[in-house]
PDB file of C-alpha atoms in Angstrom:
ATOM      1  CA  MET A   1       0.000   0.000   0.000  1.00 47.00           C
ATOM      2  CA  ARG A   2       1.471   3.322  -1.090  1.00 50.00           C
ATOM      3  CA  ALA A   3       1.222   6.343   1.178  1.00 52.00           C
ATOM      4  CA  GLU A   4      -0.304   9.447  -0.359  1.00 54.00           C
ATOM      5  CA  PHE A   5       1.706  12.648  -0.209  1.00 50.00           C
ATOM      6  CA  PRO A   6       0.329  16.195  -0.058  1.00 52.00           C
ATOM      7  CA  ALA A   7      -0.548  17.847  -3.368  1.00 50.00           C
ATOM      8  CA  ARG A   8       2.701  19.835  -3.437  1.00 52.00           C
ATOM      9  CA  GLN A   9       5.590  17.420  -3.520  1.00 51.00           C
ATOM     10  CA  HIS A  10       9.225  18.251  -3.035  1.00 52.00           C
ATOM     11  CA  GLU A  11      11.773  16.957  -5.517  1.00 56.00           C
ATOM     12  CA  TRP A  12      13.178  14.682  -2.810  1.00 52.00           C
ATOM     13  CA  LEU A  13       9.916  12.793  -2.415  1.00 53.00           C
ATOM     14  CA  ASP A  14       9.168   9.839  -4.616  1.00 54.00           C
ATOM     15  CA  ALA A  15       5.637   8.434  -4.586  1.00 60.00           C
ATOM     16  CA  ASP A  16       6.934   4.911  -5.250  1.00 61.00           C
ATOM     17  CA  ALA A  17       9.935   4.897  -2.923  1.00 55.00           C
ATOM     18  CA  GLY A  18       8.664   7.236  -0.232  1.00 54.00           C
ATOM     19  CA  PRO A  19      10.704  10.009   1.372  1.00 53.00           C
ATOM     20  CA  VAL A  20      14.388   9.922   0.553  1.00 58.00           C
ATOM     21  CA  VAL A  21      16.803   9.998   3.493  1.00 60.00           C
ATOM     22  CA  ARG A  22      19.372  12.726   3.080  1.00 64.00           C
ATOM     23  CA  PRO A  23      22.984  11.494   3.336  1.00 64.00           C
ATOM     24  CA  TYR A  24      23.861  13.875   6.163  1.00 65.00           C
ATOM     25  CA  THR A  25      21.229  12.225   8.353  1.00 66.00           C
ATOM     26  CA  LEU A  26      23.135   8.948   8.051  1.00 68.00           C
ATOM     27  CA  THR A  27      26.385  10.570   9.116  1.00 68.00           C
ATOM     28  CA  GLY A  28      24.974  12.864  11.790  1.00 66.00           C
ATOM     29  CA  GLY A  29      26.036  15.877   9.741  1.00 66.00           C
ATOM     30  CA  ARG A  30      29.655  14.731   9.522  1.00 70.00           C
ATOM     31  CA  VAL A  31      31.319  15.106   6.132  1.00 66.00           C
ATOM     32  CA  ARG A  32      34.800  13.810   6.889  1.00 71.00           C
ATOM     33  CA  PRO A  33      35.635  10.265   7.976  1.00 71.00           C
ATOM     34  CA  THR A  34      37.653   9.692  11.117  1.00 73.00           C
ATOM     35  CA  VAL A  35      40.301   7.915   9.000  1.00 79.00           C
ATOM     36  CA  GLY A  36      41.526   8.495   5.465  1.00 81.00           C
ATOM     37  CA  LEU A  37      40.221   5.834   3.110  1.00 82.00           C
ATOM     38  CA  ASP A  38      41.151   5.283  -0.524  1.00 82.00           C
ATOM     39  CA  LEU A  39      38.467   4.302  -3.003  1.00 83.00           C
ATOM     40  CA  VAL A  40      40.355   1.046  -3.492  1.00 87.00           C
ATOM     41  CA  ALA A  41      40.910   0.319   0.205  1.00 89.00           C
ATOM     42  CA  PHE A  42      39.462  -3.059   1.121  1.00 93.00           C
ATOM     43  CA  VAL A  43      37.061  -3.279   4.043  1.00 93.00           C
ATOM     44  CA  LEU A  44      36.626  -6.582   5.860  1.00 93.00           C
ATOM     45  CA  ALA A  45      34.270  -7.392   8.727  1.00 92.00           C
ATOM     46  CA  ALA A  46      36.126  -8.245  11.909  1.00 91.00           C
ATOM     47  CA  ARG A  47      35.995 -11.853  12.999  1.00 90.00           C
ATOM     48  CA  GLY A  48      32.817 -12.351  15.013  1.00 86.00           C
ATOM     49  CA  ALA A  49      31.564  -8.822  14.262  1.00 83.00           C
ATOM     50  CA  ASP A  50      28.045  -8.429  15.625  1.00 85.00           C
ATOM     51  CA  PRO A  51      26.426  -5.111  14.710  1.00 80.00           C
ATOM     52  CA  SER A  52      23.331  -5.988  16.751  1.00 80.00           C
ATOM     53  CA  ALA A  53      25.441  -5.410  19.879  1.00 82.00           C
ATOM     54  CA  HIS A  54      25.504  -1.722  18.867  1.00 81.00           C
ATOM     55  CA  PRO A  55      21.865  -0.544  18.818  1.00 84.00           C
ATOM     56  CA  GLN A  56      22.817   3.026  17.845  1.00 83.00           C
ATOM     57  CA  LEU A  57      23.999   1.880  14.392  1.00 83.00           C
ATOM     58  CA  HIS A  58      21.917   2.716  11.340  1.00 84.00           C
ATOM     59  CA  PRO A  59      20.662  -0.028   9.003  1.00 87.00           C
ATOM     60  CA  GLU A  60      23.338   1.112   6.526  1.00 88.00           C
ATOM     61  CA  HIS A  61      26.028   0.337   9.107  1.00 89.00           C
ATOM     62  CA  ARG A  62      24.588  -3.145   9.555  1.00 91.00           C
ATOM     63  CA  ARG A  63      24.422  -3.668   5.795  1.00 91.00           C
ATOM     64  CA  LEU A  64      28.073  -2.624   5.487  1.00 93.00           C
ATOM     65  CA  VAL A  65      29.099  -5.269   8.011  1.00 91.00           C
ATOM     66  CA  GLU A  66      27.133  -7.900   6.067  1.00 92.00           C
ATOM     67  CA  LEU A  67      28.648  -6.835   2.741  1.00 93.00           C
ATOM     68  CA  THR A  68      32.165  -6.987   4.147  1.00 93.00           C
ATOM     69  CA  ARG A  69      32.121 -10.631   5.199  1.00 93.00           C
ATOM     70  CA  ARG A  70      34.532 -10.832   2.269  1.00 93.00           C
ATOM     71  CA  PRO A  71      37.000  -8.021   1.399  1.00 94.00           C
ATOM     72  CA  VAL A  72      35.241  -5.290  -0.577  1.00 93.00           C
ATOM     73  CA  PRO A  73      36.669  -1.987  -1.863  1.00 93.00           C
ATOM     74  CA  VAL A  74      35.145   1.250  -0.562  1.00 91.00           C
ATOM     75  CA  ALA A  75      33.987   2.233  -4.065  1.00 91.00           C
ATOM     76  CA  GLU A  76      32.064  -1.032  -4.458  1.00 93.00           C
ATOM     77  CA  LEU A  77      30.406  -0.542  -1.078  1.00 93.00           C
ATOM     78  CA  ALA A  78      29.184   2.867  -2.229  1.00 90.00           C
ATOM     79  CA  VAL A  79      27.665   1.253  -5.313  1.00 91.00           C
ATOM     80  CA  GLU A  80      26.048  -1.573  -3.332  1.00 91.00           C
ATOM     81  CA  LEU A  81      24.455   0.861  -0.870  1.00 88.00           C
ATOM     82  CA  ASP A  82      23.670   3.464  -3.554  1.00 86.00           C
ATOM     83  CA  LEU A  83      25.314   6.134  -1.405  1.00 85.00           C
ATOM     84  CA  ALA A  84      27.953   8.755  -2.077  1.00 84.00           C
ATOM     85  CA  VAL A  85      31.513   7.612  -1.416  1.00 87.00           C
ATOM     86  CA  CYS A  86      32.002  10.351   1.197  1.00 86.00           C
ATOM     87  CA  VAL A  87      29.022   8.985   3.161  1.00 86.00           C
ATOM     88  CA  VAL A  88      30.345   5.417   2.963  1.00 90.00           C
ATOM     89  CA  ARG A  89      33.757   6.603   4.167  1.00 91.00           C
ATOM     90  CA  VAL A  90      32.156   8.169   7.260  1.00 90.00           C
ATOM     91  CA  LEU A  91      30.085   5.034   7.944  1.00 90.00           C
ATOM     92  CA  VAL A  92      33.124   2.764   7.542  1.00 92.00           C
ATOM     93  CA  GLY A  93      35.017   5.055   9.937  1.00 90.00           C
ATOM     94  CA  ASP A  94      32.230   4.557  12.481  1.00 89.00           C
ATOM     95  CA  LEU A  95      32.473   0.790  12.123  1.00 91.00           C
ATOM     96  CA  LEU A  96      36.258   0.893  12.331  1.00 92.00           C
ATOM     97  CA  ALA A  97      36.077   2.883  15.582  1.00 89.00           C
ATOM     98  CA  ARG A  98      33.766   0.210  17.047  1.00 89.00           C
ATOM     99  CA  GLY A  99      36.063  -2.614  15.936  1.00 90.00           C
ATOM    100  CA  LEU A 100      33.467  -4.116  13.598  1.00 92.00           C
ATOM    101  CA  VAL A 101      35.599  -3.859  10.453  1.00 93.00           C
ATOM    102  CA  THR A 102      39.228  -3.671   9.430  1.00 92.00           C
ATOM    103  CA  VAL A 103      40.591  -1.663   6.526  1.00 92.00           C
ATOM    104  CA  HIS A 104      43.407  -2.785   4.271  1.00 89.00           C
ATOM    105  CA  GLN A 105      44.881   0.002   2.150  1.00 83.00           C
ATOM    106  CA  ARG A 106      47.428  -0.292  -0.599  1.00 74.00           C
ATOM    107  CA  GLN A 107      50.923   0.684   0.370  1.00 66.00           C
ATOM    108  CA  ALA A 108      52.318   3.932  -0.975  1.00 60.00           C
ATOM    109  CA  GLY A 109      54.377   3.353  -4.091  1.00 54.00           C
ATOM    110  CA  ALA A 110      53.075  -0.191  -4.506  1.00 52.00           C
ATOM    111  CA  ALA A 111      50.539   0.728  -7.174  1.00 56.00           C
ATOM    112  CA  PHE A 112      51.362   0.875 -10.856  1.00 61.00           C
ATOM    113  CA  LEU A 113      50.875   4.415 -12.107  1.00 63.00           C
ATOM    114  CA  PRO A 114      50.103   4.590 -15.825  1.00 68.00           C
ATOM    115  CA  ASP A 115      52.034   6.826 -18.166  1.00 73.00           C
ATOM    116  CA  ASP A 116      50.561  10.301 -18.802  1.00 78.00           C
ATOM    117  CA  ASN A 117      50.169   9.454 -22.488  1.00 81.00           C
ATOM    118  CA  ILE A 118      47.937   6.509 -21.608  1.00 82.00           C
ATOM    119  CA  LEU A 119      45.752   8.696 -19.399  1.00 81.00           C
ATOM    120  CA  LYS A 120      45.478  11.322 -22.135  1.00 86.00           C
ATOM    121  CA  ALA A 121      44.490   8.656 -24.650  1.00 86.00           C
ATOM    122  CA  VAL A 122      41.771   7.374 -22.295  1.00 87.00           C
ATOM    123  CA  VAL A 123      40.394  10.887 -21.756  1.00 87.00           C
ATOM    124  CA  ASN A 124      40.393  11.556 -25.495  1.00 88.00           C
ATOM    125  CA  GLY A 125      38.636   8.259 -26.116  1.00 87.00           C
ATOM    126  CA  LEU A 126      35.979   9.076 -23.536  1.00 87.00           C
ATOM    127  CA  ARG A 127      35.429  12.500 -25.042  1.00 89.00           C
ATOM    128  CA  ALA A 128      34.978  10.897 -28.461  1.00 87.00           C
ATOM    129  CA  LEU A 129      32.067   8.861 -27.106  1.00 82.00           C
TER     130      LEU A 129
END
């Protein structure tokens, strides 16, 4: 059964989905994570992590713990939750502070950095699309 909304609807209301939760409500207004996280940093649920022991966690926190039963990059978590990466970084920081997840980041200098010519060719190819 779909709830009816007043005649004047805001752009953030969707008759099918219901009211949309603003990202800053999930993070308590915070915009910066407590730790720096790369997009490619892998997040893994801690052994025996039980988010139900933390009743103050949002459903998105709980979903993050479930998704990270295997190592998952931060960018993929953002896609899975359909949230902005900055929001996911804050939520992962919350879980990290509670010991519910661990983060594994690539070591500086360990990544292969492509040649500038390759990057320019990719940009030009994308523009041609």
